[in-house]
mmCIF file of C-alpha atoms in Angstrom:
data_model
loop_
_atom_site.group_PDB
_atom_site.id
_atom_site.type_symbol
_atom_site.label_atom_id
_atom_site.label_comp_id
_atom_site.label_asym_id
_atom_site.label_seq_id
_atom_site.Cartn_x
_atom_site.Cartn_y
_atom_site.Cartn_z
ATOM 1 C CA MET A 10 15.154 -46.236 48.523
ATOM 2 C CA ASP A 11 12.678 -48.496 46.721
ATOM 3 C CA GLN A 12 15.336 -49.300 43.992
ATOM 4 C CA VAL A 13 17.767 -50.909 46.457
ATOM 5 C CA GLN A 14 18.235 -54.529 45.338
ATOM 6 C CA ARG A 15 18.701 -57.494 47.676
ATOM 7 C CA PRO A 16 22.463 -58.747 47.453
ATOM 8 C CA GLU A 17 21.164 -62.113 46.060
ATOM 9 C CA SER A 18 19.312 -60.419 43.166
ATOM 10 C CA ARG A 19 21.959 -57.989 41.891
ATOM 11 C CA PRO A 20 25.077 -59.407 40.138
ATOM 12 C CA GLY A 21 28.273 -57.786 41.639
ATOM 13 C CA ARG A 22 31.341 -56.692 39.611
ATOM 14 C CA ARG A 23 33.022 -60.106 39.697
ATOM 15 C CA ALA A 24 29.874 -61.999 38.882
ATOM 16 C CA LEU A 25 29.534 -59.767 35.646
ATOM 17 C CA LEU A 26 33.115 -59.863 34.492
ATOM 18 C CA GLY A 27 34.834 -62.763 36.213
ATOM 19 C CA ALA A 28 38.743 -62.808 36.525
ATOM 20 C CA ALA A 29 40.749 -62.198 33.369
ATOM 21 C CA ALA A 30 41.990 -65.656 33.087
ATOM 22 C CA ALA A 31 38.602 -67.268 33.251
ATOM 23 C CA LEU A 32 36.914 -67.342 29.786
ATOM 24 C CA GLY A 33 37.984 -65.238 26.833
ATOM 25 C CA ALA A 34 35.848 -63.539 24.186
ATOM 26 C CA GLY A 35 35.912 -66.789 22.146
ATOM 27 C CA ALA A 36 34.732 -68.967 25.062
ATOM 28 C CA THR A 37 31.790 -71.020 24.747
ATOM 29 C CA LEU A 38 29.139 -72.426 27.042
ATOM 30 C CA ALA A 39 27.451 -75.868 26.854
ATOM 31 C CA ALA A 40 24.002 -74.427 27.783
ATOM 32 C CA THR A 41 24.205 -71.726 24.988
ATOM 33 C CA GLY A 42 25.424 -74.200 22.409
ATOM 34 C CA SER A 43 22.494 -76.558 23.043
ATOM 35 C CA ALA A 44 20.105 -73.672 22.917
ATOM 36 C CA ALA A 45 21.365 -72.873 19.502
ATOM 37 C CA ALA A 46 21.062 -76.457 18.464
ATOM 38 C CA GLU A 47 17.477 -76.594 19.477
ATOM 39 C CA GLY A 48 16.732 -73.209 17.810
ATOM 40 C CA ARG A 49 16.164 -71.238 20.742
ATOM 41 C CA PRO A 50 17.758 -67.677 20.889
ATOM 42 C CA ALA A 51 21.687 -67.934 21.174
ATOM 43 C CA GLN A 52 21.468 -65.714 24.304
ATOM 44 C CA ALA A 53 19.563 -68.291 26.339
ATOM 45 C CA GLY A 54 21.261 -69.638 29.367
ATOM 46 C CA ARG A 55 24.136 -68.218 31.187
ATOM 47 C CA PRO A 56 26.572 -66.259 29.129
ATOM 48 C CA PRO A 57 30.386 -66.838 29.361
ATOM 49 C CA LYS A 58 32.317 -64.305 31.490
ATOM 50 C CA LEU A 59 33.960 -61.236 29.892
ATOM 51 C CA PRO A 60 37.665 -60.996 29.913
ATOM 52 C CA VAL A 61 39.210 -58.147 31.821
ATOM 53 C CA PRO A 62 39.838 -55.547 30.451
ATOM 54 C CA THR A 63 36.849 -55.777 28.132
ATOM 55 C CA VAL A 64 36.848 -54.112 24.691
ATOM 56 C CA VAL A 65 33.595 -52.502 23.917
ATOM 57 C CA ALA A 66 33.325 -51.601 20.244
ATOM 58 C CA HIS A 67 32.103 -47.984 20.277
ATOM 59 C CA ARG A 68 29.173 -47.718 17.840
ATOM 60 C CA GLY A 69 30.762 -50.848 16.134
ATOM 61 C CA ALA A 70 34.066 -50.690 14.509
ATOM 62 C CA SER A 71 33.400 -46.835 13.999
ATOM 63 C CA GLY A 72 37.132 -46.071 13.224
ATOM 64 C CA TYR A 73 36.755 -48.169 10.124
ATOM 65 C CA ARG A 74 33.196 -48.201 9.077
ATOM 66 C CA PRO A 75 30.307 -45.655 9.409
ATOM 67 C CA GLU A 76 29.121 -45.898 12.742
ATOM 68 C CA HIS A 77 25.965 -47.751 13.848
ATOM 69 C CA THR A 78 25.468 -49.813 10.961
ATOM 70 C CA LEU A 79 25.389 -53.483 10.535
ATOM 71 C CA GLY A 80 28.638 -53.282 8.597
ATOM 72 C CA SER A 81 30.201 -51.656 11.450
ATOM 73 C CA TYR A 82 28.931 -54.132 14.007
ATOM 74 C CA GLN A 83 29.815 -57.036 11.941
ATOM 75 C CA PHE A 84 33.414 -55.788 11.408
ATOM 76 C CA ALA A 85 33.912 -55.303 15.114
ATOM 77 C CA LEU A 86 32.495 -58.596 16.041
ATOM 78 C CA ASP A 87 34.833 -60.262 13.238
ATOM 79 C CA MET A 88 37.686 -58.482 14.903
ATOM 80 C CA GLY A 89 36.906 -60.248 18.154
ATOM 81 C CA ALA A 90 35.402 -57.281 20.055
ATOM 82 C CA ASP A 91 33.988 -58.416 23.467
ATOM 83 C CA VAL A 92 31.028 -56.175 23.364
ATOM 84 C CA ILE A 93 29.314 -54.253 20.590
ATOM 85 C CA GLU A 94 27.569 -50.824 21.384
ATOM 86 C CA GLN A 95 24.304 -49.452 20.202
ATOM 87 C CA ASP A 96 22.716 -45.945 20.869
ATOM 88 C CA LEU A 97 18.922 -45.806 20.575
ATOM 89 C CA VAL A 98 16.768 -43.112 19.398
ATOM 90 C CA PRO A 99 12.948 -43.329 18.193
ATOM 91 C CA THR A 100 11.293 -42.864 14.962
ATOM 92 C CA LYS A 101 7.966 -40.732 14.686
ATOM 93 C CA ASP A 102 6.029 -43.989 14.834
ATOM 94 C CA GLY A 103 7.881 -45.316 17.876
ATOM 95 C CA HIS A 104 10.337 -47.810 16.610
ATOM 96 C CA LEU A 105 13.919 -47.942 17.974
ATOM 97 C CA VAL A 106 16.765 -47.287 15.633
ATOM 98 C CA CYS A 107 20.458 -47.093 16.108
ATOM 99 C CA ARG A 108 21.938 -43.750 15.868
ATOM 100 C CA HIS A 109 24.364 -41.785 18.040
ATOM 101 C CA GLU A 110 21.936 -38.762 17.951
ATOM 102 C CA ASN A 111 18.299 -38.086 16.600
ATOM 103 C CA ASP A 112 19.919 -35.461 14.416
ATOM 104 C CA ILE A 113 20.820 -37.454 11.410
ATOM 105 C CA THR A 114 22.102 -34.733 9.284
ATOM 106 C CA ALA A 115 25.776 -35.892 9.405
ATOM 107 C CA THR A 116 25.222 -39.770 9.683
ATOM 108 C CA THR A 117 22.875 -40.169 6.619
ATOM 109 C CA ASP A 118 22.395 -39.088 3.110
ATOM 110 C CA VAL A 119 19.101 -37.092 4.214
ATOM 111 C CA ALA A 120 20.174 -33.757 2.887
ATOM 112 C CA ASP A 121 20.121 -35.497 -0.609
ATOM 113 C CA HIS A 122 16.555 -36.330 -0.497
ATOM 114 C CA PRO A 123 14.582 -33.443 -1.913
ATOM 115 C CA GLU A 124 11.372 -34.971 -0.773
ATOM 116 C CA PHE A 125 12.612 -34.408 2.910
ATOM 117 C CA ALA A 126 13.822 -30.791 2.432
ATOM 118 C CA ASP A 127 10.895 -29.509 4.463
ATOM 119 C CA ARG A 128 11.770 -31.679 7.344
ATOM 120 C CA ARG A 129 14.894 -29.770 8.165
ATOM 121 C CA THR A 130 14.291 -27.536 11.217
ATOM 122 C CA THR A 131 16.006 -26.282 14.393
ATOM 123 C CA LYS A 132 15.404 -27.945 17.800
ATOM 124 C CA SER A 133 16.699 -27.639 21.280
ATOM 125 C CA VAL A 134 17.941 -31.077 22.600
ATOM 126 C CA ASP A 135 19.018 -31.131 26.192
ATOM 127 C CA GLY A 136 19.654 -27.447 26.228
ATOM 128 C CA VAL A 137 21.561 -27.354 22.916
ATOM 129 C CA GLU A 138 20.297 -26.034 19.704
ATOM 130 C CA TYR A 139 20.621 -28.245 16.533
ATOM 131 C CA THR A 140 19.692 -27.482 12.791
ATOM 132 C CA GLY A 141 18.985 -30.389 10.662
ATOM 133 C CA TRP A 142 16.841 -33.650 10.316
ATOM 134 C CA PHE A 143 15.648 -35.633 13.247
ATOM 135 C CA THR A 144 14.580 -39.206 13.585
ATOM 136 C CA GLU A 145 11.294 -38.401 15.557
ATOM 137 C CA ASP A 146 9.975 -36.442 12.385
ATOM 138 C CA PHE A 147 10.312 -39.625 10.222
ATOM 139 C CA THR A 148 8.501 -42.799 10.037
ATOM 140 C CA LEU A 149 10.481 -46.103 9.995
ATOM 141 C CA ALA A 150 9.404 -46.563 6.348
ATOM 142 C CA GLU A 151 10.776 -43.124 5.487
ATOM 143 C CA LEU A 152 13.915 -43.728 7.378
ATOM 144 C CA LYS A 153 14.574 -46.811 5.693
ATOM 145 C CA THR A 154 14.723 -44.912 2.322
ATOM 146 C CA LEU A 155 18.090 -43.160 3.599
ATOM 147 C CA ARG A 156 21.472 -44.575 3.675
ATOM 148 C CA ALA A 157 24.275 -44.140 6.305
ATOM 149 C CA THR A 158 27.277 -41.925 5.857
ATOM 150 C CA GLU A 159 30.632 -41.394 7.821
ATOM 151 C CA ARG A 160 29.947 -38.738 10.445
ATOM 152 C CA ILE A 161 33.518 -37.267 10.539
ATOM 153 C CA PRO A 162 34.852 -37.606 6.942
ATOM 154 C CA LYS A 163 37.679 -34.991 7.431
ATOM 155 C CA GLN A 164 39.123 -37.096 10.151
ATOM 156 C CA ARG A 165 38.253 -40.522 8.616
ATOM 157 C CA PRO A 166 38.182 -40.175 4.769
ATOM 158 C CA ASN A 167 38.753 -43.909 4.172
ATOM 159 C CA ASN A 168 35.435 -44.643 5.820
ATOM 160 C CA THR A 169 33.480 -42.536 3.292
ATOM 161 C CA LEU A 170 34.157 -45.592 0.780
ATOM 162 C CA TYR A 171 31.207 -47.151 2.541
ATOM 163 C CA ASN A 172 28.810 -44.124 2.462
ATOM 164 C CA GLY A 173 25.510 -45.262 1.180
ATOM 165 C CA ARG A 174 26.171 -48.949 1.607
ATOM 166 C CA TRP A 175 23.932 -49.755 4.679
ATOM 167 C CA GLU A 176 20.639 -48.551 6.004
ATOM 168 C CA VAL A 177 19.974 -47.218 9.470
ATOM 169 C CA PRO A 178 19.282 -50.373 11.535
ATOM 170 C CA THR A 179 16.511 -50.823 13.816
ATOM 171 C CA PHE A 180 17.312 -52.164 17.280
ATOM 172 C CA GLU A 181 15.209 -55.214 16.702
ATOM 173 C CA GLU A 182 17.283 -55.894 13.432
ATOM 174 C CA VAL A 183 20.283 -55.695 15.611
ATOM 175 C CA LEU A 184 18.890 -58.316 18.096
ATOM 176 C CA ARG A 185 18.220 -60.590 15.164
ATOM 177 C CA TRP A 186 21.647 -60.161 13.833
ATOM 178 C CA ALA A 187 23.190 -60.798 17.324
ATOM 179 C CA ARG A 188 21.160 -63.900 17.561
ATOM 180 C CA THR A 189 22.140 -65.239 14.272
ATOM 181 C CA GLU A 190 25.952 -64.445 14.775
ATOM 182 C CA GLY A 191 25.630 -66.205 18.348
ATOM 183 C CA ARG A 192 24.313 -69.411 16.781
ATOM 184 C CA LYS A 193 27.206 -69.262 14.256
ATOM 185 C CA ARG A 194 29.742 -68.956 16.801
ATOM 186 C CA GLY A 195 28.104 -71.136 19.666
ATOM 187 C CA ARG A 196 28.183 -68.230 22.087
ATOM 188 C CA PRO A 197 26.160 -65.150 22.837
ATOM 189 C CA VAL A 198 26.998 -61.902 21.253
ATOM 190 C CA TRP A 199 27.163 -59.253 23.835
ATOM 191 C CA LEU A 200 25.576 -55.837 23.265
ATOM 192 C CA TYR A 201 25.861 -52.494 25.106
ATOM 193 C CA VAL A 202 22.715 -50.380 24.565
ATOM 194 C CA GLU A 203 22.314 -46.801 25.547
ATOM 195 C CA THR A 204 19.061 -44.703 25.769
ATOM 196 C CA LYS A 205 19.721 -41.337 24.203
ATOM 197 C CA HIS A 206 18.124 -38.317 25.537
ATOM 198 C CA PRO A 207 15.316 -40.199 27.473
ATOM 199 C CA THR A 208 13.798 -37.124 29.148
ATOM 200 C CA TYR A 209 13.493 -35.278 25.943
ATOM 201 C CA PHE A 210 11.842 -38.163 24.086
ATOM 202 C CA ARG A 211 9.495 -38.922 26.988
ATOM 203 C CA LYS A 212 8.241 -35.270 26.603
ATOM 204 C CA LEU A 213 7.496 -36.028 22.930
ATOM 205 C CA GLY A 214 5.417 -39.096 23.993
ATOM 206 C CA LEU A 215 8.304 -41.282 22.535
ATOM 207 C CA GLY A 216 9.731 -42.598 25.647
ATOM 208 C CA LEU A 217 12.474 -45.157 25.057
ATOM 209 C CA GLU A 218 12.235 -47.414 27.965
ATOM 210 C CA LYS A 219 8.939 -49.204 27.276
ATOM 211 C CA PRO A 220 9.735 -50.269 23.564
ATOM 212 C CA LEU A 221 13.198 -51.367 24.943
ATOM 213 C CA VAL A 222 11.718 -53.385 27.673
ATOM 214 C CA ARG A 223 9.434 -55.054 25.358
ATOM 215 C CA LEU A 224 12.200 -56.035 23.076
ATOM 216 C CA LEU A 225 14.445 -57.225 25.729
ATOM 217 C CA ARG A 226 11.595 -59.607 27.022
ATOM 218 C CA LYS A 227 10.928 -60.643 23.390
ATOM 219 C CA TYR A 228 14.453 -61.718 22.902
ATOM 220 C CA GLY A 229 15.141 -63.125 26.423
ATOM 221 C CA LEU A 230 17.483 -60.505 27.453
ATOM 222 C CA ASP A 231 15.547 -59.255 30.512
ATOM 223 C CA GLY A 232 17.639 -61.253 33.099
ATOM 224 C CA ARG A 233 20.504 -60.504 35.222
ATOM 225 C CA ARG A 234 22.500 -63.039 33.417
ATOM 226 C CA ALA A 235 21.690 -61.538 29.973
ATOM 227 C CA PRO A 236 24.732 -60.733 27.642
ATOM 228 C CA LEU A 237 23.782 -57.092 27.341
ATOM 229 C CA PHE A 238 24.385 -53.873 29.248
ATOM 230 C CA LEU A 239 21.885 -50.870 29.601
ATOM 231 C CA GLN A 240 23.475 -47.565 29.668
ATOM 232 C CA SER A 241 22.382 -44.127 29.936
ATOM 233 C CA PHE A 242 23.693 -40.642 30.770
ATOM 234 C CA GLU A 243 20.532 -40.015 32.683
ATOM 235 C CA PRO A 244 20.620 -42.029 36.040
ATOM 236 C CA SER A 245 16.708 -41.973 36.032
ATOM 237 C CA SER A 246 16.594 -43.972 32.959
ATOM 238 C CA ILE A 247 18.473 -46.700 34.353
ATOM 239 C CA GLU A 248 16.406 -46.533 37.460
ATOM 240 C CA ARG A 249 13.233 -46.946 35.302
ATOM 241 C CA LEU A 250 14.590 -49.824 33.384
ATOM 242 C CA ARG A 251 15.566 -51.528 36.719
ATOM 243 C CA LYS A 252 12.080 -51.499 37.900
ATOM 244 C CA GLN A 253 11.137 -53.482 34.843
ATOM 245 C CA VAL A 254 14.037 -55.872 33.896
ATOM 246 C CA ASP A 255 17.118 -57.220 35.746
ATOM 247 C CA THR A 256 19.415 -56.886 32.836
ATOM 248 C CA PRO A 257 22.786 -55.050 34.017
ATOM 249 C CA GLY A 258 22.569 -51.415 34.025
ATOM 250 C CA VAL A 259 25.574 -48.823 33.682
ATOM 251 C CA VAL A 260 25.327 -45.012 34.480
ATOM 252 C CA LEU A 261 27.341 -43.153 32.075
ATOM 253 C CA LEU A 262 29.214 -39.996 33.548
ATOM 254 C CA SER A 263 30.206 -37.039 31.516
ATOM 255 C CA THR A 264 32.984 -34.333 32.354
ATOM 256 C CA ILE A 265 33.342 -33.455 36.086
ATOM 257 C CA ASP A 266 31.151 -30.321 36.227
ATOM 258 C CA SER A 267 28.496 -31.362 33.936
ATOM 259 C CA ARG A 268 24.939 -32.256 35.222
ATOM 260 C CA PRO A 269 22.968 -35.219 33.710
ATOM 261 C CA TRP A 270 20.020 -33.581 31.853
ATOM 262 C CA ASP A 271 17.342 -35.403 33.987
ATOM 263 C CA PHE A 272 18.882 -33.532 36.918
ATOM 264 C CA VAL A 273 18.575 -30.305 34.990
ATOM 265 C CA GLU A 274 15.011 -31.007 34.216
ATOM 266 C CA SER A 275 14.115 -31.972 37.869
ATOM 267 C CA GLY A 276 16.167 -29.284 39.767
ATOM 268 C CA ASP A 277 18.535 -31.640 41.274
ATOM 269 C CA PRO A 278 21.714 -29.344 41.674
ATOM 270 C CA ARG A 279 24.189 -32.275 41.694
ATOM 271 C CA THR A 280 26.984 -32.660 39.116
ATOM 272 C CA VAL A 281 29.009 -35.626 38.019
ATOM 273 C CA ARG A 282 31.524 -34.361 40.828
ATOM 274 C CA ASP A 283 28.909 -35.288 43.298
ATOM 275 C CA LEU A 284 28.179 -38.584 41.613
ATOM 276 C CA ILE A 285 31.643 -39.876 41.739
ATOM 277 C CA THR A 286 31.984 -39.267 45.683
ATOM 278 C CA PRO A 287 31.741 -42.530 47.847
ATOM 279 C CA ALA A 288 28.307 -41.354 48.650
ATOM 280 C CA GLY A 289 27.161 -40.835 44.931
ATOM 281 C CA LEU A 290 28.706 -44.199 43.893
ATOM 282 C CA ARG A 291 26.906 -45.891 46.711
ATOM 283 C CA GLU A 292 23.692 -44.573 45.444
ATOM 284 C CA ILE A 293 24.329 -45.577 41.833
ATOM 285 C CA ALA A 294 25.183 -49.030 43.137
ATOM 286 C CA SER A 295 21.520 -49.261 44.695
ATOM 287 C CA TYR A 296 20.046 -49.545 41.054
ATOM 288 C CA ALA A 297 23.018 -50.198 38.661
ATOM 289 C CA GLN A 298 26.074 -52.487 38.287
ATOM 290 C CA GLY A 299 28.482 -50.125 36.671
ATOM 291 C CA ILE A 300 29.578 -46.717 35.496
ATOM 292 C CA GLY A 301 30.807 -45.450 32.213
ATOM 293 C CA PRO A 302 33.001 -42.347 33.028
ATOM 294 C CA GLU A 303 34.565 -40.164 30.455
ATOM 295 C CA LEU A 304 38.287 -40.863 30.521
ATOM 296 C CA SER A 305 39.334 -37.706 32.135
ATOM 297 C CA LEU A 306 37.406 -38.905 35.306
ATOM 298 C CA VAL A 307 39.893 -41.750 35.532
ATOM 299 C CA ILE A 308 43.141 -39.878 34.471
ATOM 300 C CA PRO A 309 42.719 -35.999 34.153
ATOM 301 C CA ARG A 310 44.721 -34.255 31.503
ATOM 302 C CA ARG A 311 47.066 -31.399 32.282
ATOM 303 C CA GLN A 312 46.662 -28.017 30.564
ATOM 304 C CA ASP A 313 49.123 -29.273 27.782
ATOM 305 C CA GLY A 314 47.076 -32.165 27.061
ATOM 306 C CA SER A 315 49.150 -34.881 28.592
ATOM 307 C CA LEU A 316 48.017 -37.345 31.350
ATOM 308 C CA GLY A 317 48.068 -36.225 34.909
ATOM 309 C CA GLU A 318 47.931 -38.509 37.991
ATOM 310 C CA PRO A 319 45.009 -41.104 38.145
ATOM 311 C CA THR A 320 42.045 -40.334 40.524
ATOM 312 C CA ASN A 321 40.593 -42.446 43.257
ATOM 313 C CA LEU A 322 37.638 -43.237 40.980
ATOM 314 C CA VAL A 323 38.485 -46.786 40.213
ATOM 315 C CA ARG A 324 39.247 -47.596 43.768
ATOM 316 C CA ASP A 325 36.084 -46.047 45.024
ATOM 317 C CA ALA A 326 33.851 -47.609 42.448
ATOM 318 C CA HIS A 327 35.199 -51.058 42.993
ATOM 319 C CA ALA A 328 34.643 -50.534 46.758
ATOM 320 C CA LYS A 329 30.911 -50.153 45.903
ATOM 321 C CA GLY A 330 30.912 -53.183 43.644
ATOM 322 C CA LEU A 331 30.674 -51.247 40.360
ATOM 323 C CA VAL A 332 32.343 -52.204 37.201
ATOM 324 C CA LEU A 333 34.235 -49.229 35.197
ATOM 325 C CA HIS A 334 34.038 -49.116 31.493
ATOM 326 C CA PRO A 335 35.342 -45.626 30.533
ATOM 327 C CA TYR A 336 34.821 -43.998 27.057
ATOM 328 C CA THR A 337 36.476 -43.464 24.422
ATOM 329 C CA LEU A 338 39.935 -44.391 23.144
ATOM 330 C CA ARG A 339 40.504 -43.378 19.410
ATOM 331 C CA ASN A 340 43.794 -44.069 17.649
ATOM 332 C CA GLU A 341 44.105 -40.558 16.018
ATOM 333 C CA ASN A 342 46.442 -38.070 17.222
ATOM 334 C CA SER A 343 43.926 -35.510 17.659
ATOM 335 C CA PHE A 344 42.081 -37.584 20.176
ATOM 336 C CA LEU A 345 45.084 -39.004 22.309
ATOM 337 C CA PRO A 346 46.759 -37.488 25.177
ATOM 338 C CA ALA A 347 49.581 -35.203 24.122
ATOM 339 C CA GLU A 348 52.504 -37.673 24.912
ATOM 340 C CA PHE A 349 51.139 -40.355 22.827
ATOM 341 C CA ARG A 350 50.723 -38.279 19.694
ATOM 342 C CA ARG A 351 53.051 -39.069 16.766
ATOM 343 C CA GLY A 352 53.971 -36.709 13.913
ATOM 344 C CA GLU A 353 52.223 -33.605 12.781
ATOM 345 C CA ASP A 354 49.012 -35.015 11.158
ATOM 346 C CA PRO A 355 46.072 -34.701 13.686
ATOM 347 C CA ASN A 356 44.294 -37.611 11.802
ATOM 348 C CA ALA A 357 47.328 -40.035 11.723
ATOM 349 C CA PHE A 358 47.492 -42.833 14.399
ATOM 350 C CA GLY A 359 49.481 -42.068 17.355
ATOM 351 C CA ASP A 360 50.701 -44.350 20.129
ATOM 352 C CA ALA A 361 47.412 -45.751 21.078
ATOM 353 C CA PHE A 362 48.876 -48.750 22.723
ATOM 354 C CA GLY A 363 50.792 -46.534 25.063
ATOM 355 C CA ALA A 364 47.559 -44.791 25.990
ATOM 356 C CA LEU A 365 45.733 -47.803 26.494
ATOM 357 C CA ARG A 366 48.375 -49.239 28.879
ATOM 358 C CA ALA A 367 48.169 -46.218 30.792
ATOM 359 C CA TYR A 368 44.460 -46.613 31.314
ATOM 360 C CA PHE A 369 44.443 -50.169 31.852
ATOM 361 C CA ASP A 370 47.130 -49.723 34.481
ATOM 362 C CA THR A 371 44.540 -47.872 36.686
ATOM 363 C CA GLY A 372 42.458 -51.041 37.052
ATOM 364 C CA ILE A 373 39.625 -50.215 34.965
ATOM 365 C CA ASP A 374 37.438 -53.284 33.927
ATOM 366 C CA GLY A 375 37.243 -52.442 30.115
ATOM 367 C CA ILE A 376 37.104 -49.474 27.610
ATOM 368 C CA PHE A 377 35.155 -48.277 24.783
ATOM 369 C CA ALA A 378 37.285 -48.078 21.585
ATOM 370 C CA ASP A 379 36.580 -46.774 18.081
ATOM 371 C CA HIS A 380 39.332 -49.159 16.776
ATOM 372 C CA PRO A 381 38.528 -52.578 18.450
ATOM 373 C CA ASP A 382 41.638 -54.322 17.068
ATOM 374 C CA THR A 383 44.010 -51.953 18.615
ATOM 375 C CA ALA A 384 42.355 -52.171 21.963
ATOM 376 C CA LEU A 385 42.277 -56.073 21.894
ATOM 377 C CA TYR A 386 45.803 -56.405 21.130
ATOM 378 C CA ALA A 387 46.526 -53.796 24.135
ATOM 379 C CA ALA A 388 44.148 -55.980 26.376
ATOM 380 C CA ALA A 389 46.035 -59.085 25.469
ATOM 381 C CA ASP A 390 49.408 -57.610 26.182
ATOM 382 C CA PHE A 391 48.189 -56.288 29.685
ATOM 383 C CA ARG A 392 46.889 -59.625 30.574
ATOM 384 C CA ALA A 393 50.121 -61.155 29.515
ATOM 385 C CA ARG A 394 51.970 -59.022 31.824
ATOM 386 C CA GLY A 395 50.022 -60.575 34.644
#
């Protein structure tokens, strides 16, 4: 395959993360500090190693603030999250903005804007029909007139306090924010960036990879030591990016019988079940540095919702030099395995520490979490146990 990288050009699992005892999230690096002092981007130079397990703030501190807002990102960073996640979708005029989906019906106040009432429509995105408002039908200027809202207000009513407080951020605004915060802290701010529905947007003439690469190069984040991960549920998107930048890539893996949408479009019959075999992982390792499996691929759930026995995925992925950052741990009972739920309220917090301990015990390298503070405490506890 023309995407196979020479060993000396592709960072391995240990090169990316390092040993747990090496450098924590607050570690600094002389090269980074001097770069900040000279006014160069804080990400310049070799970034510090991430702790293991790494805590990735899922859409920011989305358990406490409306997701994918500068408020959510800032709160996660202030909590001490090791990495902050962004999902990217395009506007009509080709700008990349941070939204979990291009359907912004539930994450903005667009429904309250009569001037955009005629933009409401029904679309098929990756084989699923949605009715609402979509980023690709708005210019950036129009999108900036909206304000972000809590996506799941029934489960997280406290987050609705912040409805209307923040705009929808562009990815470039996030890069500037990360650079500023990195300078303040004397260390780079790590980001985890996902291309959403890349095949769908490519068909609309709004491909994500080119503008993303342009921004990575502009901000000096296109090298293999960049404090940034690229991720996608479509392996071909990571392959495309790998041809243009050396930034570490991660292939996201949904439920075991699902098919990546680029596979559906190309007629590739394989499912995630095929991708997590040793042969599938070997192929992924030829162009990516990690995988982001759904948690059930690490520990399946029984019919009663409790955790079963761990699979061999961690062992097999590590054998191919891949890091594993599974998703997503949430504190609320409704999201936790059955044995870690507490009380009858599905929206109350359960024993998230117990669940995190069970996942960390499998040897994963990190985890995506909606409540980064909880995951950080659990990660510290795990490292203290030795």
